[in-house]
PDB file of C-alpha atoms in Angstrom:
ATOM      1  CA  MET A   1      -4.697 169.331 -30.436  1.00  0.00           C
ATOM      2  CA  MET A   2      -7.664 167.771 -29.492  1.00  0.00           C
ATOM      3  CA  VAL A   3      -7.033 166.259 -26.404  1.00  0.00           C
ATOM      4  CA  VAL A   4      -4.990 169.545 -25.729  1.00  0.00           C
ATOM      5  CA  LYS A   5      -7.946 171.691 -25.961  1.00  0.00           C
ATOM      6  CA  SER A   6     -10.166 169.401 -24.444  1.00  0.00           C
ATOM      7  CA  LEU A   7      -8.156 169.606 -21.292  1.00  0.00           C
ATOM      8  CA  ASN A   8      -7.736 173.314 -22.156  1.00  0.00           C
ATOM      9  CA  GLN A   9     -12.335 173.114 -22.085  1.00  0.00           C
ATOM     10  CA  SER A  10     -12.256 171.301 -19.296  1.00  0.00           C
ATOM     11  CA  THR A  11      -9.612 173.293 -16.904  1.00  0.00           C
ATOM     12  CA  LYS A  12     -11.919 176.318 -17.879  1.00  0.00           C
ATOM     13  CA  ARG A  13     -15.235 174.521 -17.125  1.00  0.00           C
ATOM     14  CA  ILE A  14     -13.588 173.857 -13.176  1.00  0.00           C
ATOM     15  CA  SER A  15     -12.380 177.597 -12.726  1.00  0.00           C
ATOM     16  CA  VAL A  16     -15.222 178.889 -13.905  1.00  0.00           C
ATOM     17  CA  SER A  17     -17.146 176.361 -11.325  1.00  0.00           C
ATOM     18  CA  ILE A  18     -14.428 176.884  -8.442  1.00  0.00           C
ATOM     19  CA  ARG A  19     -15.322 180.916  -8.931  1.00  0.00           C
ATOM     20  CA  ARG A  20     -18.850 180.221  -8.352  1.00  0.00           C
ATOM     21  CA  SER A  21     -18.018 177.984  -5.398  1.00  0.00           C
ATOM     22  CA  PHE A  22     -16.383 180.630  -3.635  1.00  0.00           C
ATOM     23  CA  SER A  23     -18.919 182.865  -4.947  1.00  0.00           C
ATOM     24  CA  SER A  24     -21.664 181.320  -3.706  1.00  0.00           C
ATOM     25  CA  LYS A  25     -20.222 180.904  -0.348  1.00  0.00           C
ATOM     26  CA  THR A  26     -18.891 184.156   0.495  1.00  0.00           C
ATOM     27  CA  GLY A  27     -22.124 185.287  -0.329  1.00  0.00           C
ATOM     28  CA  LYS A  28     -24.235 183.050   2.157  1.00  0.00           C
ATOM     29  CA  GLU A  29     -21.501 184.489   4.540  1.00  0.00           C
ATOM     30  CA  GLY A  30     -22.099 187.172   3.938  1.00  0.00           C
ATOM     31  CA  GLU A  31     -26.155 186.407   4.195  1.00  0.00           C
ATOM     32  CA  ALA A  32     -25.126 185.352   7.318  1.00  0.00           C
ATOM     33  CA  LYS A  33     -23.494 188.364   8.432  1.00  0.00           C
ATOM     34  CA  LYS A  34     -26.042 190.384   7.286  1.00  0.00           C
ATOM     35  CA  SER A  35     -29.331 188.607   8.985  1.00  0.00           C
ATOM     36  CA  PHE A  36     -28.510 187.799  11.970  1.00  0.00           C
ATOM     37  CA  PHE A  37     -29.793 191.026  13.242  1.00  0.00           C
ATOM     38  CA  ASN A  38     -32.464 190.709  10.782  1.00  0.00           C
ATOM     39  CA  ASP A  39     -33.264 187.105  11.355  1.00  0.00           C
ATOM     40  CA  VAL A  40     -37.076 187.609  12.795  1.00  0.00           C
ATOM     41  CA  HIS A  41     -36.755 183.468  13.667  1.00  0.00           C
ATOM     42  CA  PHE A  42     -33.928 184.301  15.788  1.00  0.00           C
ATOM     43  CA  TRP A  43     -35.583 187.007  18.268  1.00  0.00           C
ATOM     44  CA  ALA A  44     -38.586 185.058  18.058  1.00  0.00           C
ATOM     45  CA  ASN A  45     -36.552 182.404  19.336  1.00  0.00           C
ATOM     46  CA  ALA A  46     -34.881 184.019  21.966  1.00  0.00           C
ATOM     47  CA  GLY A  47     -38.220 185.572  22.895  1.00  0.00           C
ATOM     48  CA  ALA A  48     -39.925 182.519  23.644  1.00  0.00           C
ATOM     49  CA  ALA A  49     -37.123 181.245  25.619  1.00  0.00           C
ATOM     50  CA  ALA A  50     -37.447 184.039  27.922  1.00  0.00           C
ATOM     51  CA  GLY A  51     -41.351 183.523  27.866  1.00  0.00           C
ATOM     52  CA  TRP A  52     -40.321 179.847  29.301  1.00  0.00           C
ATOM     53  CA  GLY A  53     -37.886 181.674  31.706  1.00  0.00           C
ATOM     54  CA  MET A  54     -40.929 183.381  32.678  1.00  0.00           C
ATOM     55  CA  SER A  55     -42.860 180.409  33.635  1.00  0.00           C
ATOM     56  CA  GLY A  56     -39.986 178.543  34.328  1.00  0.00           C
ATOM     57  CA  ALA A  57     -39.523 181.003  37.212  1.00  0.00           C
ATOM     58  CA  ALA A  58     -42.856 180.503  38.721  1.00  0.00           C
ATOM     59  CA  ILE A  59     -42.560 176.731  38.639  1.00  0.00           C
ATOM     60  CA  TYR A  60     -39.477 177.475  40.106  1.00  0.00           C
ATOM     61  CA  ASP A  61     -40.616 179.605  42.914  1.00  0.00           C
ATOM     62  CA  ALA A  62     -43.649 177.695  43.961  1.00  0.00           C
ATOM     63  CA  MET A  63     -41.360 174.336  44.528  1.00  0.00           C
ATOM     64  CA  GLN A  64     -38.505 176.355  46.074  1.00  0.00           C
ATOM     65  CA  SER A  65     -40.410 179.290  47.839  1.00  0.00           C
ATOM     66  CA  GLY A  66     -42.716 180.461  50.443  1.00  0.00           C
ATOM     67  CA  PRO A  67     -46.107 182.072  48.756  1.00  0.00           C
ATOM     68  CA  GLU A  68     -44.592 185.194  51.049  1.00  0.00           C
ATOM     69  CA  ILE A  69     -42.306 186.432  48.176  1.00  0.00           C
ATOM     70  CA  ILE A  70     -45.815 185.949  45.636  1.00  0.00           C
ATOM     71  CA  SER A  71     -46.220 189.395  44.379  1.00  0.00           C
ATOM     72  CA  LEU A  72     -50.004 189.876  44.411  1.00  0.00           C
ATOM     73  CA  ASN A  73     -49.823 192.637  42.043  1.00  0.00           C
ATOM     74  CA  MET A  74     -47.400 190.955  39.579  1.00  0.00           C
ATOM     75  CA  THR A  75     -49.320 187.618  39.224  1.00  0.00           C
ATOM     76  CA  GLY A  76     -52.564 189.307  38.181  1.00  0.00           C
ATOM     77  CA  VAL A  77     -50.676 191.745  35.166  1.00  0.00           C
ATOM     78  CA  MET A  78     -48.746 188.078  34.630  1.00  0.00           C
ATOM     79  CA  LEU A  79     -52.053 186.452  33.513  1.00  0.00           C
ATOM     80  CA  ILE A  80     -53.847 188.604  31.595  1.00  0.00           C
ATOM     81  CA  TYR A  81     -50.518 188.681  30.084  1.00  0.00           C
ATOM     82  CA  SER A  82     -49.526 186.143  28.907  1.00  0.00           C
ATOM     83  CA  SER A  83     -53.939 185.749  28.223  1.00  0.00           C
ATOM     84  CA  LEU A  84     -53.001 188.263  25.787  1.00  0.00           C
ATOM     85  CA  PHE A  85     -49.607 186.790  24.172  1.00  0.00           C
ATOM     86  CA  SER A  86     -50.895 183.336  23.717  1.00  0.00           C
ATOM     87  CA  ARG A  87     -53.442 184.812  20.881  1.00  0.00           C
ATOM     88  CA  TRP A  88     -51.089 187.302  19.511  1.00  0.00           C
ATOM     89  CA  ALA A  89     -48.152 184.731  18.795  1.00  0.00           C
ATOM     90  CA  TRP A  90     -50.876 181.954  17.390  1.00  0.00           C
ATOM     91  CA  ILE A  91     -51.963 184.863  14.937  1.00  0.00           C
ATOM     92  CA  VAL A  92     -48.855 187.176  14.336  1.00  0.00           C
ATOM     93  CA  SER A  93     -46.718 186.429  11.090  1.00  0.00           C
ATOM     94  CA  PRO A  94     -44.074 184.469  11.223  1.00  0.00           C
ATOM     95  CA  ARG A  95     -47.042 182.099  13.764  1.00  0.00           C
ATOM     96  CA  ASN A  96     -44.771 181.765  16.855  1.00  0.00           C
ATOM     97  CA  VAL A  97     -45.524 178.552  17.990  1.00  0.00           C
ATOM     98  CA  ALA A  98     -42.667 178.011  21.034  1.00  0.00           C
ATOM     99  CA  LEU A  99     -44.380 181.517  22.112  1.00  0.00           C
ATOM    100  CA  SER A 100     -48.309 180.535  22.134  1.00  0.00           C
ATOM    101  CA  ALA A 101     -47.115 177.490  23.903  1.00  0.00           C
ATOM    102  CA  CYS A 102     -45.095 178.952  26.151  1.00  0.00           C
ATOM    103  CA  HIS A 103     -47.100 181.853  27.639  1.00  0.00           C
ATOM    104  CA  ALA A 104     -49.958 179.356  27.933  1.00  0.00           C
ATOM    105  CA  THR A 105     -47.694 177.500  30.316  1.00  0.00           C
ATOM    106  CA  ASN A 106     -47.361 180.458  32.066  1.00  0.00           C
ATOM    107  CA  ILE A 107     -51.491 181.211  32.583  1.00  0.00           C
ATOM    108  CA  LEU A 108     -51.025 177.819  34.712  1.00  0.00           C
ATOM    109  CA  ALA A 109     -47.811 179.087  36.137  1.00  0.00           C
ATOM    110  CA  GLN A 110     -49.097 182.311  37.241  1.00  0.00           C
ATOM    111  CA  ALA A 111     -52.796 181.096  38.403  1.00  0.00           C
ATOM    112  CA  ASN A 112     -50.822 178.126  39.976  1.00  0.00           C
ATOM    113  CA  GLN A 113     -49.043 181.418  42.324  1.00  0.00           C
ATOM    114  CA  MET A 114     -51.692 182.963  42.980  1.00  0.00           C
ATOM    115  CA  ARG A 115     -53.786 180.103  44.244  1.00  0.00           C
ATOM    116  CA  ARG A 116     -50.687 180.041  46.656  1.00  0.00           C
ATOM    117  CA  ALA A 117     -50.420 183.486  47.441  1.00  0.00           C
ATOM    118  CA  LEU A 118     -54.420 183.804  48.183  1.00  0.00           C
ATOM    119  CA  GLU A 119     -54.344 180.574  50.331  1.00  0.00           C
ATOM    120  CA  TYR A 120     -51.685 181.801  52.128  1.00  0.00           C
ATOM    121  CA  LYS A 121     -53.357 185.282  52.919  1.00  0.00           C
ATOM    122  CA  ILE A 122     -56.922 183.222  54.386  1.00  0.00           C
ATOM    123  CA  SER A 123     -54.038 181.256  56.729  1.00  0.00           C
ATOM    124  CA  LYS A 124     -53.080 184.536  58.111  1.00  0.00           C
ATOM    125  CA  GLY A 125     -56.734 185.531  58.679  1.00  0.00           C
ATOM    126  CA  GLU A 126     -57.120 188.461  55.650  1.00  0.00           C
ATOM    127  CA  THR A 127     -60.193 187.603  54.146  1.00  0.00           C
ATOM    128  CA  GLU A 128     -61.414 190.432  53.287  1.00  0.00           C
ATOM    129  CA  GLU A 129     -58.397 191.209  51.196  1.00  0.00           C
ATOM    130  CA  VAL A 130     -59.376 187.882  49.291  1.00  0.00           C
ATOM    131  CA  LYS A 131     -62.924 188.716  49.015  1.00  0.00           C
ATOM    132  CA  GLU A 132     -61.880 192.183  47.333  1.00  0.00           C
ATOM    133  CA  ILE A 133     -58.973 190.974  45.091  1.00  0.00           C
ATOM    134  CA  GLY A 134     -62.086 187.987  43.685  1.00  0.00           C
ATOM    135  CA  LYS A 135     -63.902 190.716  43.250  1.00  0.00           C
ATOM    136  CA  LYS A 136     -61.965 193.011  41.241  1.00  0.00           C
ATOM    137  CA  GLY A 137     -60.275 189.478  39.198  1.00  0.00           C
ATOM    138  CA  ALA A 138     -64.254 188.953  38.232  1.00  0.00           C
ATOM    139  CA  MET A 139     -64.925 192.863  37.240  1.00  0.00           C
ATOM    140  CA  VAL A 140     -61.474 191.897  34.701  1.00  0.00           C
ATOM    141  CA  ALA A 141     -62.477 188.507  33.070  1.00  0.00           C
ATOM    142  CA  ALA A 142     -66.234 189.844  32.780  1.00  0.00           C
ATOM    143  CA  VAL A 143     -64.894 193.710  31.194  1.00  0.00           C
ATOM    144  CA  GLY A 144     -61.977 191.180  28.659  1.00  0.00           C
ATOM    145  CA  ALA A 145     -65.592 188.991  27.752  1.00  0.00           C
ATOM    146  CA  GLY A 146     -67.166 192.089  26.693  1.00  0.00           C
ATOM    147  CA  CYS A 147     -63.910 192.963  24.489  1.00  0.00           C
ATOM    148  CA  VAL A 148     -64.274 189.517  22.694  1.00  0.00           C
ATOM    149  CA  LEU A 149     -67.937 189.685  22.358  1.00  0.00           C
ATOM    150  CA  PHE A 150     -68.893 193.151  21.227  1.00  0.00           C
ATOM    151  CA  GLY A 151     -65.006 194.529  19.837  1.00  0.00           C
ATOM    152  CA  PRO A 152     -65.293 193.204  15.907  1.00  0.00           C
ATOM    153  CA  MET A 153     -68.899 195.559  16.433  1.00  0.00           C
ATOM    154  CA  ALA A 154     -67.581 197.753  18.015  1.00  0.00           C
ATOM    155  CA  GLN A 155     -64.194 198.306  15.126  1.00  0.00           C
ATOM    156  CA  THR A 156     -66.743 197.542  11.387  1.00  0.00           C
ATOM    157  CA  ALA A 157     -69.044 200.173  13.184  1.00  0.00           C
ATOM    158  CA  ILE A 158     -66.941 203.122  13.773  1.00  0.00           C
ATOM    159  CA  ALA A 159     -64.148 202.399  11.035  1.00  0.00           C
ATOM    160  CA  SER A 160     -67.371 202.095   8.660  1.00  0.00           C
ATOM    161  CA  ALA A 161     -68.870 205.666   9.691  1.00  0.00           C
ATOM    162  CA  ASN A 162     -66.110 207.739   8.017  1.00  0.00           C
ATOM    163  CA  LEU A 163     -65.052 209.483  11.224  1.00  0.00           C
ATOM    164  CA  GLY A 164     -61.465 210.416   9.682  1.00  0.00           C
ATOM    165  CA  PRO A 165     -58.138 209.725  11.272  1.00  0.00           C
ATOM    166  CA  ILE A 166     -60.773 207.938  14.537  1.00  0.00           C
ATOM    167  CA  SER A 167     -62.144 205.629  11.492  1.00  0.00           C
ATOM    168  CA  THR A 168     -58.542 204.991   9.486  1.00  0.00           C
ATOM    169  CA  VAL A 169     -57.311 203.950  13.316  1.00  0.00           C
ATOM    170  CA  SER A 170     -59.798 201.911  14.337  1.00  0.00           C
ATOM    171  CA  ALA A 171     -59.581 199.875  11.044  1.00  0.00           C
ATOM    172  CA  ALA A 172     -55.488 199.485  11.136  1.00  0.00           C
ATOM    173  CA  ALA A 173     -54.553 195.989  11.151  1.00  0.00           C
ATOM    174  CA  ALA A 174     -52.052 196.354  14.835  1.00  0.00           C
ATOM    175  CA  GLY A 175     -55.607 198.995  15.703  1.00  0.00           C
ATOM    176  CA  PRO A 176     -57.038 199.343  18.994  1.00  0.00           C
ATOM    177  CA  PHE A 177     -59.659 196.506  18.552  1.00  0.00           C
ATOM    178  CA  THR A 178     -56.659 193.842  17.522  1.00  0.00           C
ATOM    179  CA  VAL A 179     -54.594 191.846  20.022  1.00  0.00           C
ATOM    180  CA  HIS A 180     -51.363 193.602  18.331  1.00  0.00           C
ATOM    181  CA  PHE A 181     -52.585 196.467  19.974  1.00  0.00           C
ATOM    182  CA  TRP A 182     -53.734 195.188  23.483  1.00  0.00           C
ATOM    183  CA  ALA A 183     -50.555 192.260  23.858  1.00  0.00           C
ATOM    184  CA  PRO A 184     -47.811 194.661  23.818  1.00  0.00           C
ATOM    185  CA  MET A 185     -50.365 197.258  26.162  1.00  0.00           C
ATOM    186  CA  SER A 186     -50.484 194.318  28.527  1.00  0.00           C
ATOM    187  CA  LYS A 187     -46.622 195.108  29.014  1.00  0.00           C
ATOM    188  CA  TRP A 188     -46.912 198.510  30.364  1.00  0.00           C
ATOM    189  CA  LEU A 189     -49.114 196.403  33.318  1.00  0.00           C
ATOM    190  CA  ILE A 190     -45.843 194.617  33.628  1.00  0.00           C
ATOM    191  CA  SER A 191     -43.491 197.543  34.214  1.00  0.00           C
ATOM    192  CA  GLY A 192     -46.908 199.337  35.527  1.00  0.00           C
ATOM    193  CA  ALA A 193     -46.442 196.566  38.950  1.00  0.00           C
ATOM    194  CA  SER A 194     -42.762 196.970  37.792  1.00  0.00           C
ATOM    195  CA  PHE A 195     -42.750 200.671  39.580  1.00  0.00           C
ATOM    196  CA  LEU A 196     -45.616 200.145  41.615  1.00  0.00           C
ATOM    197  CA  ASP A 197     -43.139 197.345  43.019  1.00  0.00           C
ATOM    198  CA  MET A 198     -40.075 199.924  43.559  1.00  0.00           C
ATOM    199  CA  ASP A 199     -40.014 199.487  47.622  1.00  0.00           C
ATOM    200  CA  ARG A 200     -40.396 195.938  47.593  1.00  0.00           C
ATOM    201  CA  PRO A 201     -37.916 194.798  50.027  1.00  0.00           C
ATOM    202  CA  THR A 202     -34.897 192.576  48.221  1.00  0.00           C
ATOM    203  CA  ASP A 203     -35.950 189.857  50.166  1.00  0.00           C
ATOM    204  CA  LYS A 204     -39.504 189.307  48.549  1.00  0.00           C
ATOM    205  CA  ILE A 205     -38.089 189.413  45.059  1.00  0.00           C
ATOM    206  CA  SER A 206     -37.947 186.833  43.191  1.00  0.00           C
ATOM    207  CA  LEU A 207     -34.548 186.633  41.141  1.00  0.00           C
ATOM    208  CA  PRO A 208     -35.324 184.007  38.555  1.00  0.00           C
ATOM    209  CA  GLN A 209     -38.548 186.364  38.176  1.00  0.00           C
ATOM    210  CA  TYR A 210     -37.205 189.065  37.048  1.00  0.00           C
ATOM    211  CA  CYS A 211     -33.954 187.324  35.205  1.00  0.00           C
ATOM    212  CA  ALA A 212     -36.762 186.270  32.261  1.00  0.00           C
ATOM    213  CA  LEU A 213     -38.764 189.995  32.355  1.00  0.00           C
ATOM    214  CA  THR A 214     -34.954 191.882  31.750  1.00  0.00           C
ATOM    215  CA  ALA A 215     -34.179 188.880  28.662  1.00  0.00           C
ATOM    216  CA  THR A 216     -38.105 188.735  27.480  1.00  0.00           C
ATOM    217  CA  GLY A 217     -37.658 192.856  27.562  1.00  0.00           C
ATOM    218  CA  PHE A 218     -34.054 192.815  25.707  1.00  0.00           C
ATOM    219  CA  PHE A 219     -35.406 190.541  22.884  1.00  0.00           C
ATOM    220  CA  PHE A 220     -38.689 191.665  22.039  1.00  0.00           C
ATOM    221  CA  THR A 221     -37.299 194.933  21.830  1.00  0.00           C
ATOM    222  CA  ARG A 222     -35.804 193.733  17.900  1.00  0.00           C
ATOM    223  CA  TYR A 223     -38.496 191.270  17.478  1.00  0.00           C
ATOM    224  CA  ALA A 224     -40.907 194.101  17.643  1.00  0.00           C
ATOM    225  CA  LEU A 225     -40.094 195.139  14.178  1.00  0.00           C
ATOM    226  CA  LEU A 226     -39.476 192.363  12.619  1.00  0.00           C
ATOM    227  CA  VAL A 227     -43.338 191.271  12.855  1.00  0.00           C
ATOM    228  CA  VAL A 228     -45.933 191.455   9.949  1.00  0.00           C
ATOM    229  CA  PRO A 229     -47.272 194.432  10.859  1.00  0.00           C
ATOM    230  CA  ILE A 230     -44.644 196.384  12.331  1.00  0.00           C
ATOM    231  CA  ASN A 231     -45.335 197.019  15.652  1.00  0.00           C
ATOM    232  CA  TYR A 232     -43.806 199.738  17.306  1.00  0.00           C
ATOM    233  CA  THR A 233     -46.232 199.940  20.954  1.00  0.00           C
ATOM    234  CA  LEU A 234     -44.446 196.350  21.065  1.00  0.00           C
ATOM    235  CA  CYS A 235     -40.696 197.761  20.625  1.00  0.00           C
ATOM    236  CA  SER A 236     -41.442 201.041  23.433  1.00  0.00           C
ATOM    237  CA  VAL A 237     -42.726 199.221  26.178  1.00  0.00           C
ATOM    238  CA  ASN A 238     -40.749 196.377  25.799  1.00  0.00           C
ATOM    239  CA  VAL A 239     -38.013 199.057  26.516  1.00  0.00           C
ATOM    240  CA  ALA A 240     -39.358 200.378  29.670  1.00  0.00           C
ATOM    241  CA  LEU A 241     -40.055 196.417  30.756  1.00  0.00           C
ATOM    242  CA  PHE A 242     -36.375 196.232  30.308  1.00  0.00           C
ATOM    243  CA  GLY A 243     -35.250 199.217  32.420  1.00  0.00           C
ATOM    244  CA  SER A 244     -37.869 198.044  35.116  1.00  0.00           C
ATOM    245  CA  SER A 245     -37.428 194.689  35.354  1.00  0.00           C
ATOM    246  CA  SER A 246     -33.468 195.308  34.838  1.00  0.00           C
ATOM    247  CA  TYR A 247     -33.547 197.515  37.490  1.00  0.00           C
ATOM    248  CA  HIS A 248     -34.987 195.050  40.399  1.00  0.00           C
ATOM    249  CA  LEU A 249     -32.842 192.548  39.333  1.00  0.00           C
ATOM    250  CA  GLY A 250     -29.377 194.717  40.244  1.00  0.00           C
ATOM    251  CA  ARG A 251     -31.048 195.607  43.368  1.00  0.00           C
ATOM    252  CA  LYS A 252     -31.536 191.922  43.922  1.00  0.00           C
ATOM    253  CA  ILE A 253     -27.824 191.223  42.763  1.00  0.00           C
ATOM    254  CA  LYS A 254     -26.614 193.621  44.664  1.00  0.00           C
ATOM    255  CA  ALA A 255     -28.362 192.739  48.118  1.00  0.00           C
ATOM    256  CA  ASP A 256     -27.921 189.167  47.698  1.00  0.00           C
ATOM    257  CA  TYR A 257     -24.102 188.748  46.128  1.00  0.00           C
ATOM    258  CA  ILE A 258     -22.073 192.638  46.615  1.00  0.00           C
ATOM    259  CA  ASP A 259     -23.135 193.581  49.513  1.00  0.00           C
TER     260      ASP A 259
END
């Protein structure tokens, strides 16, 4: 009887253990299926991969393509964009080191592209245009330095002035005095540069660059809704980026592989 009782107890424990194991496994699989779309790390890594694609596109074009295909509008915007996003990716929660590193790399790659484009213009005798570009670059750098130096003081003054909604917005975690606001806003510049190049000949469109930009817009549309704080500005701008970049990408593919 003791043996039978002991055997029954052992069988019961094994049965409970199997049920718990199966339940746990099912729960984990369900969680995986549920969390795929809501996994911030997945979208962060995908966005970082697309970001590395932009850096890789600039490096590839520097090695394989002539300077005549370089868009000065897009290259200048990329320098501003990656400078802001490298900082944003470092301070956002959770910190995205891979994204920050890829944008730091992109700054170097785009700076090299800018150098090549300017040297090409100088070789063609377009010295005056290069000087104008230099003046504009210096003005942008001066404005950026002023924002970094005096922005925090302006934010504190406005936030403590009890100006109602203006003070509330100024003090917000993703408000206009933070990189959480200006990093995504810089992506509007990329979309703007795409629209300015709307009639750009397809032989001067970089296929690798627009593949990377289209992927970036796609992945960051979702990523922006999962970070803390949630960044609706970043989401909306990536919808626009995806649309404008995929338009140029479609034009390039149609011209080179379909027509």
